mmCIF file of C-alpha atoms in Angstrom:
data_model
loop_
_atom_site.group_PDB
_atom_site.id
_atom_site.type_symbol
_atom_site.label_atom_id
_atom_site.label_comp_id
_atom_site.label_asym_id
_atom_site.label_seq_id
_atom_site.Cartn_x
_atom_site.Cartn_y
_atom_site.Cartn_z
ATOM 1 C CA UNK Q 1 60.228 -6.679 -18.758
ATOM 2 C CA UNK Q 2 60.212 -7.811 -15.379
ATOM 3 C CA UNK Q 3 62.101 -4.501 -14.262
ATOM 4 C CA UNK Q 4 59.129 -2.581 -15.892
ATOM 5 C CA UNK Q 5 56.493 -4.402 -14.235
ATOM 6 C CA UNK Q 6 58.649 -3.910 -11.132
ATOM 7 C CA UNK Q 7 58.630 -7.645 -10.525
ATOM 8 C CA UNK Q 8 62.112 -8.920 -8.620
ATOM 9 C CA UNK Q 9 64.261 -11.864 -9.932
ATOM 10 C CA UNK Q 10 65.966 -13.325 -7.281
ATOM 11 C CA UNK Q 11 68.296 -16.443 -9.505
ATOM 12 C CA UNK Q 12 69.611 -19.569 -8.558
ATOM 13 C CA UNK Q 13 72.869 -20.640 -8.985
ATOM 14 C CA UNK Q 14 73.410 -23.329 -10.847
ATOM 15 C CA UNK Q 15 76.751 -24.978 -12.120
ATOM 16 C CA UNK Q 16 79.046 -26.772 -14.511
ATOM 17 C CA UNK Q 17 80.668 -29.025 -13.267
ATOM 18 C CA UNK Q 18 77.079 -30.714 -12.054
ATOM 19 C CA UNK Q 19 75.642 -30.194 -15.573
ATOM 20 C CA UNK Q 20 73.705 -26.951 -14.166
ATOM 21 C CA UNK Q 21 70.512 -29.082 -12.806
ATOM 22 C CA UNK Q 22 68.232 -27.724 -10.041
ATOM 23 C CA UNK Q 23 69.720 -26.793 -6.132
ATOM 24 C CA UNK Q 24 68.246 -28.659 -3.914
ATOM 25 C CA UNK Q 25 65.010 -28.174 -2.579
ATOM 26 C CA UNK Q 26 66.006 -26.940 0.797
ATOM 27 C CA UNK Q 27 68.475 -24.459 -0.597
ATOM 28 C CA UNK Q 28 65.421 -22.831 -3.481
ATOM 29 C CA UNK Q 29 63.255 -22.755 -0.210
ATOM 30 C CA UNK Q 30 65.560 -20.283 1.658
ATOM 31 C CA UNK Q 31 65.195 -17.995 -1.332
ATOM 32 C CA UNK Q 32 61.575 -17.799 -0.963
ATOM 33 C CA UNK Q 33 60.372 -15.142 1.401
ATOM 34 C CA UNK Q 34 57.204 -13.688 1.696
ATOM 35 C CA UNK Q 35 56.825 -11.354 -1.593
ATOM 36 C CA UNK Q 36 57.610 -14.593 -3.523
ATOM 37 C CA UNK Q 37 54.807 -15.492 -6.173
ATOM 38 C CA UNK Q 38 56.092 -17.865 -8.391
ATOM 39 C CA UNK Q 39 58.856 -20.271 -9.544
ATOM 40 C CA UNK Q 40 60.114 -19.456 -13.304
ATOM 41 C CA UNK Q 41 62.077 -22.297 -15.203
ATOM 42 C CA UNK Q 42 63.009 -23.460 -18.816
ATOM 43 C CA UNK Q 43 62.901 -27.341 -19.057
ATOM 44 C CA UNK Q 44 64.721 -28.509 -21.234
ATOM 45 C CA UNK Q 45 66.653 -25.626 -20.471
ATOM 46 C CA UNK Q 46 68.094 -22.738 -22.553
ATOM 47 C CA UNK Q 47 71.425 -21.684 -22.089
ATOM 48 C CA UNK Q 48 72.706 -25.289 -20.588
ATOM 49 C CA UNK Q 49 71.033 -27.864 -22.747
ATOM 50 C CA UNK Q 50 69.851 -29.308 -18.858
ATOM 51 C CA UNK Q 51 66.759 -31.725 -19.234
ATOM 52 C CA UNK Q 52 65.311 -31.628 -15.371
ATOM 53 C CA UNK Q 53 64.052 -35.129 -14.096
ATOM 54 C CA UNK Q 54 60.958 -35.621 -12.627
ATOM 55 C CA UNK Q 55 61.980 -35.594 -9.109
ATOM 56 C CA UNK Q 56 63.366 -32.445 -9.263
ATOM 57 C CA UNK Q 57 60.243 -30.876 -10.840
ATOM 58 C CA UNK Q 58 58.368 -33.014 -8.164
ATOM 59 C CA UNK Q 59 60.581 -30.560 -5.245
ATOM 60 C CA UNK Q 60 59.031 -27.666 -6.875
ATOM 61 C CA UNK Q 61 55.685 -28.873 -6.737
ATOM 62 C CA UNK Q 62 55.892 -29.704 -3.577
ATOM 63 C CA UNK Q 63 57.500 -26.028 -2.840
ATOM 64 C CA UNK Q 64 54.737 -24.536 -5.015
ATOM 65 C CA UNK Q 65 51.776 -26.111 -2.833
ATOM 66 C CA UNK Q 66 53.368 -25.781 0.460
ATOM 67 C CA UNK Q 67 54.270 -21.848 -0.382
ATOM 68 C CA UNK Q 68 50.891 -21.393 -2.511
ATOM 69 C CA UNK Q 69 53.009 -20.433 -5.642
ATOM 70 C CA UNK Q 70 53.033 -20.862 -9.189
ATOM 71 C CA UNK Q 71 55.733 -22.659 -10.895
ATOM 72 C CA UNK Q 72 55.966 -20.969 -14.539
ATOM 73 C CA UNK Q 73 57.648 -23.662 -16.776
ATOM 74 C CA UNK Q 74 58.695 -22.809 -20.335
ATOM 75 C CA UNK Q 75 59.060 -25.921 -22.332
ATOM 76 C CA UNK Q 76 59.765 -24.584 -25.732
ATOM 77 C CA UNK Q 77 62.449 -27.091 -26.283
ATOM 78 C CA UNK Q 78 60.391 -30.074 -24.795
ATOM 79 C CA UNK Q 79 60.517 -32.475 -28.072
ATOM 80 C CA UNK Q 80 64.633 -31.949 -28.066
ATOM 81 C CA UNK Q 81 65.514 -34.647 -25.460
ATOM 82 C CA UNK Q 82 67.769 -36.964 -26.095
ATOM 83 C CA UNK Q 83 69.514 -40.146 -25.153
ATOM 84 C CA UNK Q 84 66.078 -41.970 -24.411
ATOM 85 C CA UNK Q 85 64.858 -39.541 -21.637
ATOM 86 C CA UNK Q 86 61.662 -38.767 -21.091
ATOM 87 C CA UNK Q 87 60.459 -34.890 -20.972
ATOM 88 C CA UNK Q 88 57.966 -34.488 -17.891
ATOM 89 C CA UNK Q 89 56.143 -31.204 -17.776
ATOM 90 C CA UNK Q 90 55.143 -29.365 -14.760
ATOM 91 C CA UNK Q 91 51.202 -29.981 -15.817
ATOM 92 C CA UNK Q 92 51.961 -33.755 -15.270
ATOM 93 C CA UNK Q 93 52.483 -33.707 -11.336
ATOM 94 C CA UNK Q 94 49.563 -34.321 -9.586
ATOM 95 C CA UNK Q 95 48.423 -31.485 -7.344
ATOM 96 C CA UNK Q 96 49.383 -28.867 -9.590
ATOM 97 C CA UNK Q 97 46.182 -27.680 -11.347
ATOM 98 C CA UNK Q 98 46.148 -24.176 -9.492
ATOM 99 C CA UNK Q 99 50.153 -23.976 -9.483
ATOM 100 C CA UNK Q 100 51.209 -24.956 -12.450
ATOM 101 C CA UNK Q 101 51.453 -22.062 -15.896
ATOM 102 C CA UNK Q 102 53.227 -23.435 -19.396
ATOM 103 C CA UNK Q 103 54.921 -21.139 -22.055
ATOM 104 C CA UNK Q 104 54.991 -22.766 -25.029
ATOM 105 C CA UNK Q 105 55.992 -21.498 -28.793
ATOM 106 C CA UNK Q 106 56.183 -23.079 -32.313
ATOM 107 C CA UNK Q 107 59.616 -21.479 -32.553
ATOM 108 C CA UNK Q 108 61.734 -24.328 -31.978
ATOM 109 C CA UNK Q 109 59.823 -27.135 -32.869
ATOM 110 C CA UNK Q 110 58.821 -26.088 -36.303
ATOM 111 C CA UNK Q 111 62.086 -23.639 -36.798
ATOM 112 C CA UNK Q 112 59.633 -20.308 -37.050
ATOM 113 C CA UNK Q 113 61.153 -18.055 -34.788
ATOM 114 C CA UNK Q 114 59.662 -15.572 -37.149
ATOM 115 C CA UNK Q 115 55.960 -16.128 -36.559
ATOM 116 C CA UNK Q 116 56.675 -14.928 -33.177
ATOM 117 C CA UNK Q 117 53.385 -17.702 -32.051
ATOM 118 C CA UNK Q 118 53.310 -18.615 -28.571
ATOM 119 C CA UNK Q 119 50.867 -19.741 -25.906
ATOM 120 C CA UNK Q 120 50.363 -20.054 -22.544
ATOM 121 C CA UNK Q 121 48.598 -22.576 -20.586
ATOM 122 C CA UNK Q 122 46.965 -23.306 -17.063
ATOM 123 C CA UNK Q 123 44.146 -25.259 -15.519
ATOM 124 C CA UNK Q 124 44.183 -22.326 -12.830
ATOM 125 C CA UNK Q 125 41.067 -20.336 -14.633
ATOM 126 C CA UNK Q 126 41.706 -17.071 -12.991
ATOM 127 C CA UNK Q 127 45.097 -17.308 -14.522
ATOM 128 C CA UNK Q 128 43.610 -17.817 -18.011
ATOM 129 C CA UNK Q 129 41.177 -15.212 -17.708
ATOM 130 C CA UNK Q 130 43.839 -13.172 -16.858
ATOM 131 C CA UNK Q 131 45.908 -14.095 -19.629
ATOM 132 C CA UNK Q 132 43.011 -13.667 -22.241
ATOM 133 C CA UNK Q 133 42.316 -9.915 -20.525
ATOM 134 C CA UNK Q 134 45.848 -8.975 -21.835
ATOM 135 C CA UNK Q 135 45.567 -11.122 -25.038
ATOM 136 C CA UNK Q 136 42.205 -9.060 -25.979
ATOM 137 C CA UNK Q 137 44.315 -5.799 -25.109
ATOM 138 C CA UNK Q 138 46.861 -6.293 -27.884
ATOM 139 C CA UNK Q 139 46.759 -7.232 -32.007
ATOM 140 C CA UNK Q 140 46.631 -10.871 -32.837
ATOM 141 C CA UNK Q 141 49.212 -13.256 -34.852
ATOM 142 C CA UNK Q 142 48.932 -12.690 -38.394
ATOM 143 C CA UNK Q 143 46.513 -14.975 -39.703
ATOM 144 C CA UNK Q 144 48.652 -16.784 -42.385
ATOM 145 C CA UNK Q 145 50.978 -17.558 -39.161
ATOM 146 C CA UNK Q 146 48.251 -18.704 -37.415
ATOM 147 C CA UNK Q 147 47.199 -21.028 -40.382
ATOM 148 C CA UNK Q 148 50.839 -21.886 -40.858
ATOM 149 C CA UNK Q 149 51.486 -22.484 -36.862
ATOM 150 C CA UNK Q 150 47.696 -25.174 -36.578
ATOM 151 C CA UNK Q 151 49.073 -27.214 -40.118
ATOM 152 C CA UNK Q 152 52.121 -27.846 -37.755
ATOM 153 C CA UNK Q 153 50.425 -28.993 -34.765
ATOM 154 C CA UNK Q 154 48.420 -31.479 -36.628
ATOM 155 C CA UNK Q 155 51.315 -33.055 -38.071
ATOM 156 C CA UNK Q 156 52.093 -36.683 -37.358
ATOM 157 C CA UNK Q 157 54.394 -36.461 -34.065
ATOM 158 C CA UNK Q 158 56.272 -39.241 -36.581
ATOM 159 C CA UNK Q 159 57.746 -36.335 -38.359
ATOM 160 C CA UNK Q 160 60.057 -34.878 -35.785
ATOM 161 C CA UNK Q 161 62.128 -38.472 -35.102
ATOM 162 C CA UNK Q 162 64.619 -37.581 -38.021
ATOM 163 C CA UNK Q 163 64.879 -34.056 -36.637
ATOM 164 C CA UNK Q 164 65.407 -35.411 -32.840
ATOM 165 C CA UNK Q 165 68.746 -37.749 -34.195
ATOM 166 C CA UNK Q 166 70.393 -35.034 -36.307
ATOM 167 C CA UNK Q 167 70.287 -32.836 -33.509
ATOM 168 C CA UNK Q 168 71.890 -35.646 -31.344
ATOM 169 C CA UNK Q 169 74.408 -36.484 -33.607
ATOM 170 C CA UNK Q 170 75.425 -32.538 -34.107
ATOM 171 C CA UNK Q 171 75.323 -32.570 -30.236
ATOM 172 C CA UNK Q 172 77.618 -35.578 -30.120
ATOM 173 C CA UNK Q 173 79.982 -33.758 -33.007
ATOM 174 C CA UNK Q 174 80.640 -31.009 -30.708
ATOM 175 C CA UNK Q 175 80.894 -32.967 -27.161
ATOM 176 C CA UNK Q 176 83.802 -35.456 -29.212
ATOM 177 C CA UNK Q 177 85.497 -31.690 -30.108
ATOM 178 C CA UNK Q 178 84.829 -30.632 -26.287
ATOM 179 C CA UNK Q 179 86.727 -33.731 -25.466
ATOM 180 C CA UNK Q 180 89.701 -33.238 -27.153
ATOM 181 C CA UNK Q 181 90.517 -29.504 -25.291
ATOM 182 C CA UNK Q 182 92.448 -29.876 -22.033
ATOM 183 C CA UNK Q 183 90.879 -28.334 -19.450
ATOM 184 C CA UNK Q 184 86.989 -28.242 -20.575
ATOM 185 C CA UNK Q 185 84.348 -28.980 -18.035
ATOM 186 C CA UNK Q 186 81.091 -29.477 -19.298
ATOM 187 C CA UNK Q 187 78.851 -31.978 -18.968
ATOM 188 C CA UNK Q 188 76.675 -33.492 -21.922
ATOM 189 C CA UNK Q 189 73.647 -31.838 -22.496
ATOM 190 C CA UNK Q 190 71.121 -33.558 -22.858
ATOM 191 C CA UNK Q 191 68.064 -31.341 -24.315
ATOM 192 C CA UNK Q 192 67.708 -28.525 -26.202
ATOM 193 C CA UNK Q 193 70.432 -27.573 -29.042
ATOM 194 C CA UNK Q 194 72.809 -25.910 -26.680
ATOM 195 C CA UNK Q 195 75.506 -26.255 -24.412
ATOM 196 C CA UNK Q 196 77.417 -24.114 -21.665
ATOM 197 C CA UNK Q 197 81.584 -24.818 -21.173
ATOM 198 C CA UNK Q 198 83.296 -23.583 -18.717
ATOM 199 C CA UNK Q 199 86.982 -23.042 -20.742
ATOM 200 C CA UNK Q 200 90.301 -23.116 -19.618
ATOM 201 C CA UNK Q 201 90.800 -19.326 -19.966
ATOM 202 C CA UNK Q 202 89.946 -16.111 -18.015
ATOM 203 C CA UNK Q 203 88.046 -13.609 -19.824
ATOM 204 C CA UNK Q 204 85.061 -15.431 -21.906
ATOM 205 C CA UNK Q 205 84.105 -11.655 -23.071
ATOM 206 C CA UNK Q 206 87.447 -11.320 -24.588
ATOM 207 C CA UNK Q 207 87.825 -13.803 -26.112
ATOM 208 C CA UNK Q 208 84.485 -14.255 -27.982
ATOM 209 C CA UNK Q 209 85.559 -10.635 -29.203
ATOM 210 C CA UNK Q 210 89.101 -11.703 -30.040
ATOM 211 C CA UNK Q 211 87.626 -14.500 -32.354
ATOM 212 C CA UNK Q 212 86.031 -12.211 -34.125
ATOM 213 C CA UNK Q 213 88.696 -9.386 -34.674
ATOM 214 C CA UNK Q 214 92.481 -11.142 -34.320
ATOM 215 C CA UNK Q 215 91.780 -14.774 -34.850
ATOM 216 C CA UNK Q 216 92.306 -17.060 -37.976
ATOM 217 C CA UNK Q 217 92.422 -20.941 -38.511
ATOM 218 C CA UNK Q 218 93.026 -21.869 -41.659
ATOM 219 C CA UNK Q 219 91.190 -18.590 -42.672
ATOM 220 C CA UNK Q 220 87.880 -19.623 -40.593
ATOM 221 C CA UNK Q 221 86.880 -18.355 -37.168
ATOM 222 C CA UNK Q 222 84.134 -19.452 -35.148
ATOM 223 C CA UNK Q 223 80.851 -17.556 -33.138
ATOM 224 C CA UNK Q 224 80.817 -18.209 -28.760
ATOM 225 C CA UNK Q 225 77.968 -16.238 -26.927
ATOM 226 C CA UNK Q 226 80.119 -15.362 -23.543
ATOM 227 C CA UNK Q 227 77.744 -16.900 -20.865
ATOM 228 C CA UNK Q 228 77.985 -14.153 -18.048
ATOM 229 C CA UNK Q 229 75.273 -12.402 -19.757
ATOM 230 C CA UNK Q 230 73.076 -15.484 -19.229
ATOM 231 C CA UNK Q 231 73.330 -15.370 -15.235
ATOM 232 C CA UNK Q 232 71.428 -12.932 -13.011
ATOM 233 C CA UNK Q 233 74.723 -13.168 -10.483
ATOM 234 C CA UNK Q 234 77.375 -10.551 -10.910
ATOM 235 C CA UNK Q 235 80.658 -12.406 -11.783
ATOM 236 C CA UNK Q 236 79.186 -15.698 -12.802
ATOM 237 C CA UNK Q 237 80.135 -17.419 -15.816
ATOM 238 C CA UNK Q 238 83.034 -15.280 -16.636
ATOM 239 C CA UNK Q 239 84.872 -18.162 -18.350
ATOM 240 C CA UNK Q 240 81.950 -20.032 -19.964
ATOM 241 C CA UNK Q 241 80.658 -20.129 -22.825
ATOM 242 C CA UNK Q 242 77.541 -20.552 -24.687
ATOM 243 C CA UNK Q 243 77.299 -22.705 -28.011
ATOM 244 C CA UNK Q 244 74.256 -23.473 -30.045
ATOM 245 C CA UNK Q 245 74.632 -26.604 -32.241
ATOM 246 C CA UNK Q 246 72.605 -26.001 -35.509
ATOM 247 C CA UNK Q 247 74.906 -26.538 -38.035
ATOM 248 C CA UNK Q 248 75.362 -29.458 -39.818
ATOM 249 C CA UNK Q 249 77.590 -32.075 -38.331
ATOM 250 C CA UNK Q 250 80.796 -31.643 -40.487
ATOM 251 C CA UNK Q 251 80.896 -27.934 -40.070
ATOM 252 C CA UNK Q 252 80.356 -28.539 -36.452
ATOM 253 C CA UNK Q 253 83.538 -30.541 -35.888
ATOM 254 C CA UNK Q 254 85.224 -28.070 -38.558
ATOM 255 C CA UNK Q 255 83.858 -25.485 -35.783
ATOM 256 C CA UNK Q 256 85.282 -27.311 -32.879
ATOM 257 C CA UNK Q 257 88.868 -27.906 -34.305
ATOM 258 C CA UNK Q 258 89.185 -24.227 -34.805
ATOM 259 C CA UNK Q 259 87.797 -23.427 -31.403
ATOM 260 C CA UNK Q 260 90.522 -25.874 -29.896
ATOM 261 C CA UNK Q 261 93.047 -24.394 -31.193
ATOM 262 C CA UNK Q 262 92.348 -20.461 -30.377
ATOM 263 C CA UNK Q 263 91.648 -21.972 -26.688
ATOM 264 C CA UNK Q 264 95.568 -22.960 -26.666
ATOM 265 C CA UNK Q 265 96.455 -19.409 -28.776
ATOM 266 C CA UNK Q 266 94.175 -17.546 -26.527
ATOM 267 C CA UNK Q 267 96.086 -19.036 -23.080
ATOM 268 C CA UNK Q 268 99.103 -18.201 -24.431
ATOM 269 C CA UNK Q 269 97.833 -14.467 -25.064
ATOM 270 C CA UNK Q 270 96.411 -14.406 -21.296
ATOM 271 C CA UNK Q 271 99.714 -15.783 -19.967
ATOM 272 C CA UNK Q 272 101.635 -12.759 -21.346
ATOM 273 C CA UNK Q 273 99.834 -10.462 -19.763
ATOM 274 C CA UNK Q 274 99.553 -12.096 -17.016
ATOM 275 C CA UNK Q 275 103.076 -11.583 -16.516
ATOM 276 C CA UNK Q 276 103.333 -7.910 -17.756
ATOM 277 C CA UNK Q 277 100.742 -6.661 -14.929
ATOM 278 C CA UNK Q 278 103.149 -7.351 -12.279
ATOM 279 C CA UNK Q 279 105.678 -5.101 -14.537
ATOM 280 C CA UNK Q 280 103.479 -2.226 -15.434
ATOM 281 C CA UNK Q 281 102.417 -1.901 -11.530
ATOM 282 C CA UNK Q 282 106.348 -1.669 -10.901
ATOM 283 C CA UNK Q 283 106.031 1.075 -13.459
ATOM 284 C CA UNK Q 284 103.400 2.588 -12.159
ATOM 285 C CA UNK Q 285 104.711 2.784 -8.632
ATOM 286 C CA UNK Q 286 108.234 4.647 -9.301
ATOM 287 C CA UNK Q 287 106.142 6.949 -11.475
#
């Protein structure tokens, strides 16, 4: 979309072995020149699980009101923190009534990715004006949705503790599995239900693929999204990979027993060819 509207991403790296949080200030300032608008981030954060604390959130504010920008925060995944934290949204910081824009969905909190039922929201009026100008210009929710998505958000808040600890004890099933592979780096997430590893391989790509097509464990296999595709940088994330933790906890450890061991079938796979290149260039070369 933001090709269409011919609107320039410019990312941020962010990495592993640091549990992917926020650059610091100094280094997202040099990124903003003078076509920069806004700030766009996803707190708790989807692909890396990353739960952003307040003071980094407070270094975009302060970038957002010193650059006049808007910081564009989508907090879909807000009620999925875990380990005590505390989510803090970007319409929280003082100062940021003009800045600050929320996306916000019943999708994860109420598991209706179907009703496709989002929001946005801003203090800044000629945002919201804006916002119902193209809301006006296209078809509404369906209204059973719409019935379906208010009964939700007038639930108890009580009802989602029960929800909150299975997903922390399916995230703690596959950080234990995590633990037991040589070579893993990846921190624990701590929102969200996923998590990025960088693995002791190569080729993420290739592997995900391999699982799928040449790989058997006891006659089970397991799903990776390859996280390159989840980077705006060229060459980043090439041995990462994505995994969403939604199954229930015992297939989950099932899940990361099998992943262990194509890791060490899949290194020995990469190792081979590793040394057959030098061979076939040998080949190559007399040819």
């Amino acid at each position: 979309m933001a090709q269409q509207l011919g609107v320039h991403l410019k990312p941020l790296l962010t990495y592993a072995e640091d549990g992917f949080q926020l650059p610091p200030v100094e280094t997202i300032e040099k990124a903003i020149g003078p076509r920069t608008r806004g700030i766009l981030i996803c707190n708790p954060n989807n692909p890396t699980g990353t739960v952003y604390p307040k003071k980094a959130l407070e270094g975009l504010a302060f970038l957002a009101k010193k650059h006049n920008l808007y910081v564009i925060a989508d907090e879909v995944y807000r009620e999925f923190v875990y380990d005590g934290l505390v989510h803090t949204s970007i319409l929280q910081l003082p100062g940021m009534a003009e800045h600050a824009i929320l996306v916000d969905s019943i999708s994860k909190r109420y598991s209706a990715c179907g009703a496709r039922i989002g929001l946005i929201a801003s203090k800044n009026k000629d945002v919201m004006t804006a916002a119902l100008k193209q809301a006006q210009a296209r078809l509404s929710s369906p209204t059973v949705e719409q019935w379906a998505a208010r009964a939700g958000i007038l639930m108890d808040p009580s009802y989602f503790r029960p929800i909150l600890e299975e997903y922390q004890r399916r995230r703690d099933a596959v950080m234990e599995g995590f633990a037991k592979i040589p070579g893993v780096v990846c921190k624990v997430p701590t929102g969200a239900f996923y998590v990025i590893a960088k693995l002791p391989i190569e080729d993420a790509e290739e592997f995900a693929k391999w699982l799928l097509t040449d790989f058997s464990h006891e006659n089970e296999s397991v799903l990776v999204a390859p996280a390159g595709g989840f980077y705006g940088t060229p060459g980043m994330g090439r041995n990462e990979i994505r995994i969403s933790y939604v199954l229930e906890v015992e297939k989950l450890r099932r899940a990361m027993s099998t992943l262990g061991e194509a890791i060490k079938q899949f290194q020995k796979i990469e190792t081979q060819k590793g040394k057959s290149r030098p061979a076939e260039k040998a080949a190559h070369a007399q040819a």
